[in-house]
Amino acid sequence: AKGAAGHARGARCVRSISRAPISEPAKTSARCMEGADENPVRVSNRDKGYPAKFLAIDLGAESGRAFVGVFNDERVSLEEVHRFPNVPIVISGHLHWDVTGLFEQVKKALKLAVAKGHGDISSIGVDTWGVDFGLFRKRDNTLDLPVTYRDSRTNGMMEKVFSQIPREEIYFRTGIQFMQINSLFQLYSMKQVPGVCLDDFESLLFMPDIFNYFLTGKQVSEYTIASTSQLLNAGSRTFDD
């Protein structure tokens, strides 16, 4: 957790990274797509007496798919509009997610949905795996390609963190299972690389939030995906200070 990591000299730069405001689970769709607005999103098609249509982007670690969901006030029907592979890329010996390539597939899914007669989509949702994140640089807001949880950089990081912060304290604050792939240990592994300081970065977004940002221009952390990071305080429901 951010505050706990601050006890360790090697983790102090974690404090400098700002975290996007967290959207609560009950308001996820409205707040993620509207930049954390308090007002709920209105479903325009239903207001006009037509079925409501939603585009769901489901990104998995090996492939992605897109579905249009149509809700007519009684039932939801699903139509698959796109499938595509998710192939990580190796850069400087580390395994990264090709987020630019994946975003091209998201845009293709939108085009295919429209081509199939769904130009009246009310809302878009993006779902991915947890723990992985991207960092945006201060100087120009560029995104460093996220490293995948399958990369070896977190090997041995749990033990190093536990030598600085008691395991029990981290669990008391976050309440989630310890796995070396958790975002906390990924961030700590970055601090072990000579020449890397998290002070160079302005903000952190988790994988689905990156694509929401690409689509809307708004940086928002959705609560349930943030909870996979071991950076979220389970009591305060905010990133741990």
PDB file of C-alpha atoms in Angstrom:
ATOM      1  CA  ALA A   1       0.000   0.000   0.000  1.00  0.00           C
ATOM      2  CA  LYS A   2       1.151   3.514  -0.667  1.00  0.00           C
ATOM      3  CA  GLY A   3       1.467   4.594   2.945  1.00  0.00           C
ATOM      4  CA  ALA A   4       3.050   1.323   4.028  1.00  0.00           C
ATOM      5  CA  ALA A   5       5.498   1.456   1.161  1.00  0.00           C
ATOM      6  CA  GLY A   6       6.517   4.891   2.343  1.00  0.00           C
ATOM      7  CA  HIS A   7       8.195   3.264   5.375  1.00  0.00           C
ATOM      8  CA  ALA A   8      10.777   1.762   3.034  1.00  0.00           C
ATOM      9  CA  ARG A   9      13.416   4.018   1.499  1.00  0.00           C
ATOM     10  CA  GLY A  10      13.232   2.117  -1.779  1.00  0.00           C
ATOM     11  CA  ALA A  11       9.513   2.779  -2.147  1.00  0.00           C
ATOM     12  CA  ARG A  12       9.283   6.496  -1.342  1.00  0.00           C
ATOM     13  CA  CYS A  13       8.806   7.570  -4.935  1.00  0.00           C
ATOM     14  CA  VAL A  14       5.487   5.688  -4.959  1.00  0.00           C
ATOM     15  CA  ARG A  15       4.066   8.640  -3.036  1.00  0.00           C
ATOM     16  CA  SER A  16       4.649  11.018  -5.924  1.00  0.00           C
ATOM     17  CA  ILE A  17       2.342   9.199  -8.365  1.00  0.00           C
ATOM     18  CA  SER A  18      -1.160  10.575  -8.349  1.00  0.00           C
ATOM     19  CA  ARG A  19      -4.031   8.141  -8.569  1.00  0.00           C
ATOM     20  CA  ALA A  20      -7.159   8.912 -10.544  1.00  0.00           C
ATOM     21  CA  PRO A  21     -10.336   9.390  -8.484  1.00  0.00           C
ATOM     22  CA  ILE A  22     -12.010   6.097  -7.641  1.00  0.00           C
ATOM     23  CA  SER A  23     -15.472   5.329  -8.967  1.00  0.00           C
ATOM     24  CA  GLU A  24     -17.672   3.326  -6.624  1.00  0.00           C
ATOM     25  CA  PRO A  25     -19.041  -0.023  -7.910  1.00  0.00           C
ATOM     26  CA  ALA A  26     -22.670   1.122  -8.010  1.00  0.00           C
ATOM     27  CA  LYS A  27     -21.762   4.107 -10.168  1.00  0.00           C
ATOM     28  CA  THR A  28     -19.057   2.555 -12.287  1.00  0.00           C
ATOM     29  CA  SER A  29     -20.670   2.853 -15.718  1.00  0.00           C
ATOM     30  CA  ALA A  30     -21.825   6.422 -15.292  1.00  0.00           C
ATOM     31  CA  ARG A  31     -18.700   7.757 -13.661  1.00  0.00           C
ATOM     32  CA  CYS A  32     -16.123   6.022 -15.827  1.00  0.00           C
ATOM     33  CA  MET A  33     -17.758   7.105 -19.060  1.00  0.00           C
ATOM     34  CA  GLU A  34     -18.586  10.621 -17.856  1.00  0.00           C
ATOM     35  CA  GLY A  35     -15.402  11.479 -15.993  1.00  0.00           C
ATOM     36  CA  ALA A  36     -16.676  10.841 -12.470  1.00  0.00           C
ATOM     37  CA  ASP A  37     -19.878  12.869 -12.888  1.00  0.00           C
ATOM     38  CA  GLU A  38     -22.331  12.540 -10.040  1.00  0.00           C
ATOM     39  CA  ASN A  39     -25.281  12.516 -12.455  1.00  0.00           C
ATOM     40  CA  PRO A  40     -26.155   9.074 -13.862  1.00  0.00           C
ATOM     41  CA  VAL A  41     -25.941   8.432 -17.590  1.00  0.00           C
ATOM     42  CA  ARG A  42     -29.356   8.461 -19.267  1.00  0.00           C
ATOM     43  CA  VAL A  43     -30.077   5.720 -21.768  1.00  0.00           C
ATOM     44  CA  SER A  44     -31.227   7.743 -24.742  1.00  0.00           C
ATOM     45  CA  ASN A  45     -32.705   4.876 -26.753  1.00  0.00           C
ATOM     46  CA  ARG A  46     -35.041   3.819 -23.952  1.00  0.00           C
ATOM     47  CA  ASP A  47     -36.186   7.406 -23.528  1.00  0.00           C
ATOM     48  CA  LYS A  48     -37.310   7.292 -27.150  1.00  0.00           C
ATOM     49  CA  GLY A  49     -39.049   3.936 -26.804  1.00  0.00           C
ATOM     50  CA  TYR A  50     -36.285   1.922 -28.499  1.00  0.00           C
ATOM     51  CA  PRO A  51     -34.221  -0.913 -26.976  1.00  0.00           C
ATOM     52  CA  ALA A  52     -31.078   0.217 -25.151  1.00  0.00           C
ATOM     53  CA  LYS A  53     -27.802  -0.907 -26.729  1.00  0.00           C
ATOM     54  CA  PHE A  54     -24.440  -1.315 -25.026  1.00  0.00           C
ATOM     55  CA  LEU A  55     -21.018  -2.314 -26.356  1.00  0.00           C
ATOM     56  CA  ALA A  56     -18.993  -4.605 -24.085  1.00  0.00           C
ATOM     57  CA  ILE A  57     -15.256  -4.992 -24.719  1.00  0.00           C
ATOM     58  CA  ASP A  58     -13.927  -8.093 -22.960  1.00  0.00           C
ATOM     59  CA  LEU A  59     -10.110  -8.164 -22.991  1.00  0.00           C
ATOM     60  CA  GLY A  60      -8.431 -11.361 -21.830  1.00  0.00           C
ATOM     61  CA  ALA A  61      -4.760 -12.191 -21.437  1.00  0.00           C
ATOM     62  CA  GLU A  62      -4.747 -14.144 -24.729  1.00  0.00           C
ATOM     63  CA  SER A  63      -7.657 -12.724 -26.736  1.00  0.00           C
ATOM     64  CA  GLY A  64     -10.376 -10.113 -26.789  1.00  0.00           C
ATOM     65  CA  ARG A  65     -13.948  -9.954 -27.976  1.00  0.00           C
ATOM     66  CA  ALA A  66     -16.721  -7.415 -28.351  1.00  0.00           C
ATOM     67  CA  PHE A  67     -20.459  -7.873 -27.883  1.00  0.00           C
ATOM     68  CA  VAL A  68     -23.430  -5.607 -28.401  1.00  0.00           C
ATOM     69  CA  GLY A  69     -26.035  -6.091 -25.708  1.00  0.00           C
ATOM     70  CA  VAL A  70     -29.602  -5.078 -26.482  1.00  0.00           C
ATOM     71  CA  PHE A  71     -32.022  -4.557 -23.573  1.00  0.00           C
ATOM     72  CA  ASN A  72     -35.745  -4.222 -24.343  1.00  0.00           C
ATOM     73  CA  ASP A  73     -36.917  -3.770 -20.718  1.00  0.00           C
ATOM     74  CA  GLU A  74     -37.502  -7.512 -20.353  1.00  0.00           C
ATOM     75  CA  ARG A  75     -34.424  -9.365 -21.523  1.00  0.00           C
ATOM     76  CA  VAL A  76     -30.872  -8.854 -22.805  1.00  0.00           C
ATOM     77  CA  SER A  77     -29.754 -10.322 -26.118  1.00  0.00           C
ATOM     78  CA  LEU A  78     -26.082 -10.491 -27.110  1.00  0.00           C
ATOM     79  CA  GLU A  79     -24.478 -10.276 -30.534  1.00  0.00           C
ATOM     80  CA  GLU A  80     -20.760 -10.890 -31.002  1.00  0.00           C
ATOM     81  CA  VAL A  81     -19.270  -8.313 -33.358  1.00  0.00           C
ATOM     82  CA  HIS A  82     -15.505  -8.885 -33.081  1.00  0.00           C
ATOM     83  CA  ARG A  83     -12.789 -11.256 -31.842  1.00  0.00           C
ATOM     84  CA  PHE A  84      -9.042 -10.663 -31.885  1.00  0.00           C
ATOM     85  CA  PRO A  85      -5.795 -12.010 -30.393  1.00  0.00           C
ATOM     86  CA  ASN A  86      -3.891 -10.341 -27.560  1.00  0.00           C
ATOM     87  CA  VAL A  87      -0.178 -10.880 -28.220  1.00  0.00           C
ATOM     88  CA  PRO A  88       2.320  -9.390 -25.724  1.00  0.00           C
ATOM     89  CA  ILE A  89       5.540  -7.891 -27.053  1.00  0.00           C
ATOM     90  CA  VAL A  90       9.077  -8.128 -25.675  1.00  0.00           C
ATOM     91  CA  ILE A  91      10.951  -4.844 -25.167  1.00  0.00           C
ATOM     92  CA  SER A  92      14.369  -4.717 -23.482  1.00  0.00           C
ATOM     93  CA  GLY A  93      13.888  -8.192 -22.064  1.00  0.00           C
ATOM     94  CA  HIS A  94      10.494  -7.521 -20.498  1.00  0.00           C
ATOM     95  CA  LEU A  95       7.034  -8.652 -21.575  1.00  0.00           C
ATOM     96  CA  HIS A  96       4.626  -5.774 -22.301  1.00  0.00           C
ATOM     97  CA  TRP A  97       0.969  -5.459 -23.287  1.00  0.00           C
ATOM     98  CA  ASP A  98       0.524  -3.920 -26.726  1.00  0.00           C
ATOM     99  CA  VAL A  99      -2.053  -1.364 -25.618  1.00  0.00           C
ATOM    100  CA  THR A 100      -1.878   0.646 -28.838  1.00  0.00           C
ATOM    101  CA  GLY A 101      -2.603  -2.495 -30.881  1.00  0.00           C
ATOM    102  CA  LEU A 102      -5.414  -3.455 -28.526  1.00  0.00           C
ATOM    103  CA  PHE A 103      -6.939   0.002 -28.774  1.00  0.00           C
ATOM    104  CA  GLU A 104      -6.946  -0.315 -32.554  1.00  0.00           C
ATOM    105  CA  GLN A 105      -9.017  -3.482 -32.060  1.00  0.00           C
ATOM    106  CA  VAL A 106     -11.383  -1.620 -29.734  1.00  0.00           C
ATOM    107  CA  LYS A 107     -11.902   1.027 -32.417  1.00  0.00           C
ATOM    108  CA  LYS A 108     -12.415  -1.706 -35.007  1.00  0.00           C
ATOM    109  CA  ALA A 109     -15.075  -3.247 -32.764  1.00  0.00           C
ATOM    110  CA  LEU A 110     -16.890   0.100 -32.709  1.00  0.00           C
ATOM    111  CA  LYS A 111     -16.803   0.309 -36.492  1.00  0.00           C
ATOM    112  CA  LEU A 112     -18.025  -3.262 -36.872  1.00  0.00           C
ATOM    113  CA  ALA A 113     -20.861  -2.649 -34.417  1.00  0.00           C
ATOM    114  CA  VAL A 114     -22.009   0.347 -36.447  1.00  0.00           C
ATOM    115  CA  ALA A 115     -21.681  -1.637 -39.678  1.00  0.00           C
ATOM    116  CA  LYS A 116     -23.958  -4.304 -38.183  1.00  0.00           C
ATOM    117  CA  GLY A 117     -26.678  -1.730 -37.534  1.00  0.00           C
ATOM    118  CA  HIS A 118     -25.752  -0.656 -34.008  1.00  0.00           C
ATOM    119  CA  GLY A 119     -24.954   3.004 -34.560  1.00  0.00           C
ATOM    120  CA  ASP A 120     -27.191   3.946 -31.636  1.00  0.00           C
ATOM    121  CA  ILE A 121     -25.086   2.486 -28.817  1.00  0.00           C
ATOM    122  CA  SER A 122     -25.758   4.203 -25.488  1.00  0.00           C
ATOM    123  CA  SER A 123     -22.687   3.184 -23.520  1.00  0.00           C
ATOM    124  CA  ILE A 124     -19.384   1.307 -23.756  1.00  0.00           C
ATOM    125  CA  GLY A 125     -17.811  -0.862 -21.057  1.00  0.00           C
ATOM    126  CA  VAL A 126     -14.281  -2.278 -20.985  1.00  0.00           C
ATOM    127  CA  ASP A 127     -13.342  -5.307 -18.884  1.00  0.00           C
ATOM    128  CA  THR A 128      -9.805  -6.707 -18.427  1.00  0.00           C
ATOM    129  CA  TRP A 129      -7.724  -8.713 -15.986  1.00  0.00           C
ATOM    130  CA  GLY A 130      -6.486  -7.101 -12.754  1.00  0.00           C
ATOM    131  CA  VAL A 131      -3.181  -5.948 -11.211  1.00  0.00           C
ATOM    132  CA  ASP A 132      -1.472  -4.607 -14.365  1.00  0.00           C
ATOM    133  CA  PHE A 133      -1.215  -0.854 -14.904  1.00  0.00           C
ATOM    134  CA  GLY A 134       0.283   1.868 -17.054  1.00  0.00           C
ATOM    135  CA  LEU A 135       2.212   4.933 -15.914  1.00  0.00           C
ATOM    136  CA  PHE A 136       1.901   8.346 -17.553  1.00  0.00           C
ATOM    137  CA  ARG A 137       4.999  10.558 -17.633  1.00  0.00           C
ATOM    138  CA  LYS A 138       4.957  14.052 -16.145  1.00  0.00           C
ATOM    139  CA  ARG A 139       6.766  15.827 -18.959  1.00  0.00           C
ATOM    140  CA  ASP A 140       4.411  14.934 -21.807  1.00  0.00           C
ATOM    141  CA  ASN A 141       1.693  12.623 -20.411  1.00  0.00           C
ATOM    142  CA  THR A 142       2.937   9.750 -22.587  1.00  0.00           C
ATOM    143  CA  LEU A 143       2.119   6.222 -21.489  1.00  0.00           C
ATOM    144  CA  ASP A 144       4.850   3.657 -20.852  1.00  0.00           C
ATOM    145  CA  LEU A 145       3.661   0.312 -22.205  1.00  0.00           C
ATOM    146  CA  PRO A 146       2.356  -1.743 -19.259  1.00  0.00           C
ATOM    147  CA  VAL A 147       4.456  -4.735 -18.248  1.00  0.00           C
ATOM    148  CA  THR A 148       2.461  -7.956 -18.009  1.00  0.00           C
ATOM    149  CA  TYR A 149       1.905  -9.864 -14.793  1.00  0.00           C
ATOM    150  CA  ARG A 150       3.620 -12.803 -16.541  1.00  0.00           C
ATOM    151  CA  ASP A 151       6.947 -10.963 -16.563  1.00  0.00           C
ATOM    152  CA  SER A 152       9.644 -12.160 -14.167  1.00  0.00           C
ATOM    153  CA  ARG A 153      10.369  -8.733 -12.654  1.00  0.00           C
ATOM    154  CA  THR A 154       8.361  -9.466  -9.492  1.00  0.00           C
ATOM    155  CA  ASN A 155      10.307 -12.632  -8.625  1.00  0.00           C
ATOM    156  CA  GLY A 156      11.456 -12.266  -5.004  1.00  0.00           C
ATOM    157  CA  MET A 157       9.735  -8.897  -4.524  1.00  0.00           C
ATOM    158  CA  MET A 158       7.274 -10.097  -1.889  1.00  0.00           C
ATOM    159  CA  GLU A 159      10.087 -11.095   0.449  1.00  0.00           C
ATOM    160  CA  LYS A 160      11.853  -7.760  -0.072  1.00  0.00           C
ATOM    161  CA  VAL A 161       8.710  -5.793   0.701  1.00  0.00           C
ATOM    162  CA  PHE A 162       7.949  -7.922   3.777  1.00  0.00           C
ATOM    163  CA  SER A 163      11.437  -7.151   5.083  1.00  0.00           C
ATOM    164  CA  GLN A 164      10.441  -3.467   5.093  1.00  0.00           C
ATOM    165  CA  ILE A 165       6.717  -3.648   5.885  1.00  0.00           C
ATOM    166  CA  PRO A 166       5.139  -6.361   8.044  1.00  0.00           C
ATOM    167  CA  ARG A 167       3.044  -8.801   6.034  1.00  0.00           C
ATOM    168  CA  GLU A 168       0.282  -8.482   8.638  1.00  0.00           C
ATOM    169  CA  GLU A 169       0.132  -4.691   8.225  1.00  0.00           C
ATOM    170  CA  ILE A 170      -0.286  -4.940   4.460  1.00  0.00           C
ATOM    171  CA  TYR A 171      -3.047  -7.520   4.821  1.00  0.00           C
ATOM    172  CA  PHE A 172      -4.782  -5.479   7.535  1.00  0.00           C
ATOM    173  CA  ARG A 173      -4.875  -2.476   5.219  1.00  0.00           C
ATOM    174  CA  THR A 174      -5.774  -4.173   1.922  1.00  0.00           C
ATOM    175  CA  GLY A 175      -7.458  -7.460   2.855  1.00  0.00           C
ATOM    176  CA  ILE A 176      -6.567  -9.306  -0.360  1.00  0.00           C
ATOM    177  CA  GLN A 177      -4.587 -12.425  -1.205  1.00  0.00           C
ATOM    178  CA  PHE A 178      -0.808 -12.087  -1.479  1.00  0.00           C
ATOM    179  CA  MET A 179       0.476 -12.805  -4.973  1.00  0.00           C
ATOM    180  CA  GLN A 180       3.764 -11.620  -6.394  1.00  0.00           C
ATOM    181  CA  ILE A 181       1.952 -10.257  -9.454  1.00  0.00           C
ATOM    182  CA  ASN A 182       0.015  -7.696  -7.387  1.00  0.00           C
ATOM    183  CA  SER A 183       0.534  -4.063  -8.373  1.00  0.00           C
ATOM    184  CA  LEU A 184       2.260  -3.263  -5.080  1.00  0.00           C
ATOM    185  CA  PHE A 185       5.074  -5.691  -5.860  1.00  0.00           C
ATOM    186  CA  GLN A 186       5.234  -4.589  -9.487  1.00  0.00           C
ATOM    187  CA  LEU A 187       5.809  -1.002  -8.364  1.00  0.00           C
ATOM    188  CA  TYR A 188       8.414  -2.089  -5.847  1.00  0.00           C
ATOM    189  CA  SER A 189      10.241  -4.055  -8.548  1.00  0.00           C
ATOM    190  CA  MET A 190      10.536  -0.852 -10.587  1.00  0.00           C
ATOM    191  CA  LYS A 191      12.349   0.773  -7.671  1.00  0.00           C
ATOM    192  CA  GLN A 192      15.006  -1.908  -7.870  1.00  0.00           C
ATOM    193  CA  VAL A 193      15.994  -0.882 -11.404  1.00  0.00           C
ATOM    194  CA  PRO A 194      18.943   1.569 -11.493  1.00  0.00           C
ATOM    195  CA  GLY A 195      17.973   4.907 -12.973  1.00  0.00           C
ATOM    196  CA  VAL A 196      14.222   4.387 -12.560  1.00  0.00           C
ATOM    197  CA  CYS A 197      12.329   6.695 -10.217  1.00  0.00           C
ATOM    198  CA  LEU A 198       8.595   6.898  -9.994  1.00  0.00           C
ATOM    199  CA  ASP A 199       8.947  10.663  -9.568  1.00  0.00           C
ATOM    200  CA  ASP A 200       9.159  10.762 -13.368  1.00  0.00           C
ATOM    201  CA  PHE A 201       5.512   9.710 -13.639  1.00  0.00           C
ATOM    202  CA  GLU A 202       2.393  11.775 -13.087  1.00  0.00           C
ATOM    203  CA  SER A 203      -0.360   9.169 -12.792  1.00  0.00           C
ATOM    204  CA  LEU A 204      -1.216   5.469 -12.742  1.00  0.00           C
ATOM    205  CA  LEU A 205      -4.156   3.776 -14.472  1.00  0.00           C
ATOM    206  CA  PHE A 206      -5.127   0.114 -14.403  1.00  0.00           C
ATOM    207  CA  MET A 207      -5.690  -1.722 -17.669  1.00  0.00           C
ATOM    208  CA  PRO A 208      -9.438  -1.142 -18.256  1.00  0.00           C
ATOM    209  CA  ASP A 209      -9.089   2.444 -17.079  1.00  0.00           C
ATOM    210  CA  ILE A 210      -6.408   3.050 -19.727  1.00  0.00           C
ATOM    211  CA  PHE A 211      -8.874   2.168 -22.482  1.00  0.00           C
ATOM    212  CA  ASN A 212     -11.618   4.240 -20.858  1.00  0.00           C
ATOM    213  CA  TYR A 213      -9.139   7.135 -20.850  1.00  0.00           C
ATOM    214  CA  PHE A 214      -8.351   6.594 -24.524  1.00  0.00           C
ATOM    215  CA  LEU A 215     -12.082   6.653 -25.284  1.00  0.00           C
ATOM    216  CA  THR A 216     -13.112   9.589 -23.082  1.00  0.00           C
ATOM    217  CA  GLY A 217     -10.037  11.633 -22.172  1.00  0.00           C
ATOM    218  CA  LYS A 218     -10.922  11.202 -18.475  1.00  0.00           C
ATOM    219  CA  GLN A 219      -8.629   9.485 -15.968  1.00  0.00           C
ATOM    220  CA  VAL A 220     -10.767   7.537 -13.472  1.00  0.00           C
ATOM    221  CA  SER A 221      -9.909   4.424 -11.455  1.00  0.00           C
ATOM    222  CA  GLU A 222     -12.839   2.003 -11.242  1.00  0.00           C
ATOM    223  CA  TYR A 223     -13.129   0.658  -7.694  1.00  0.00           C
ATOM    224  CA  THR A 224     -13.276  -3.093  -8.283  1.00  0.00           C
ATOM    225  CA  ILE A 225     -10.229  -3.172 -10.583  1.00  0.00           C
ATOM    226  CA  ALA A 226      -8.306  -0.937  -8.171  1.00  0.00           C
ATOM    227  CA  SER A 227      -9.048  -3.447  -5.401  1.00  0.00           C
ATOM    228  CA  THR A 228      -6.854  -6.055  -7.136  1.00  0.00           C
ATOM    229  CA  SER A 229      -3.739  -3.900  -6.720  1.00  0.00           C
ATOM    230  CA  GLN A 230      -2.997  -4.300  -2.987  1.00  0.00           C
ATOM    231  CA  LEU A 231      -2.749  -0.501  -2.978  1.00  0.00           C
ATOM    232  CA  LEU A 232      -6.361   0.087  -1.899  1.00  0.00           C
ATOM    233  CA  ASN A 233      -7.325   0.458   1.740  1.00  0.00           C
ATOM    234  CA  ALA A 234     -10.291  -1.853   2.320  1.00  0.00           C
ATOM    235  CA  GLY A 235     -11.535   0.227   5.243  1.00  0.00           C
ATOM    236  CA  SER A 236     -11.430   3.721   3.748  1.00  0.00           C
ATOM    237  CA  ARG A 237     -12.141   2.438   0.191  1.00  0.00           C
ATOM    238  CA  THR A 238      -9.436   4.793  -1.098  1.00  0.00           C
ATOM    239  CA  PHE A 239      -5.808   4.385  -2.070  1.00  0.00           C
ATOM    240  CA  ASP A 240      -3.898   3.913   1.149  1.00  0.00           C
ATOM    241  CA  ASP A 241      -2.125   6.963   2.610  1.00  0.00           C
TER     242      ASP A 241
END
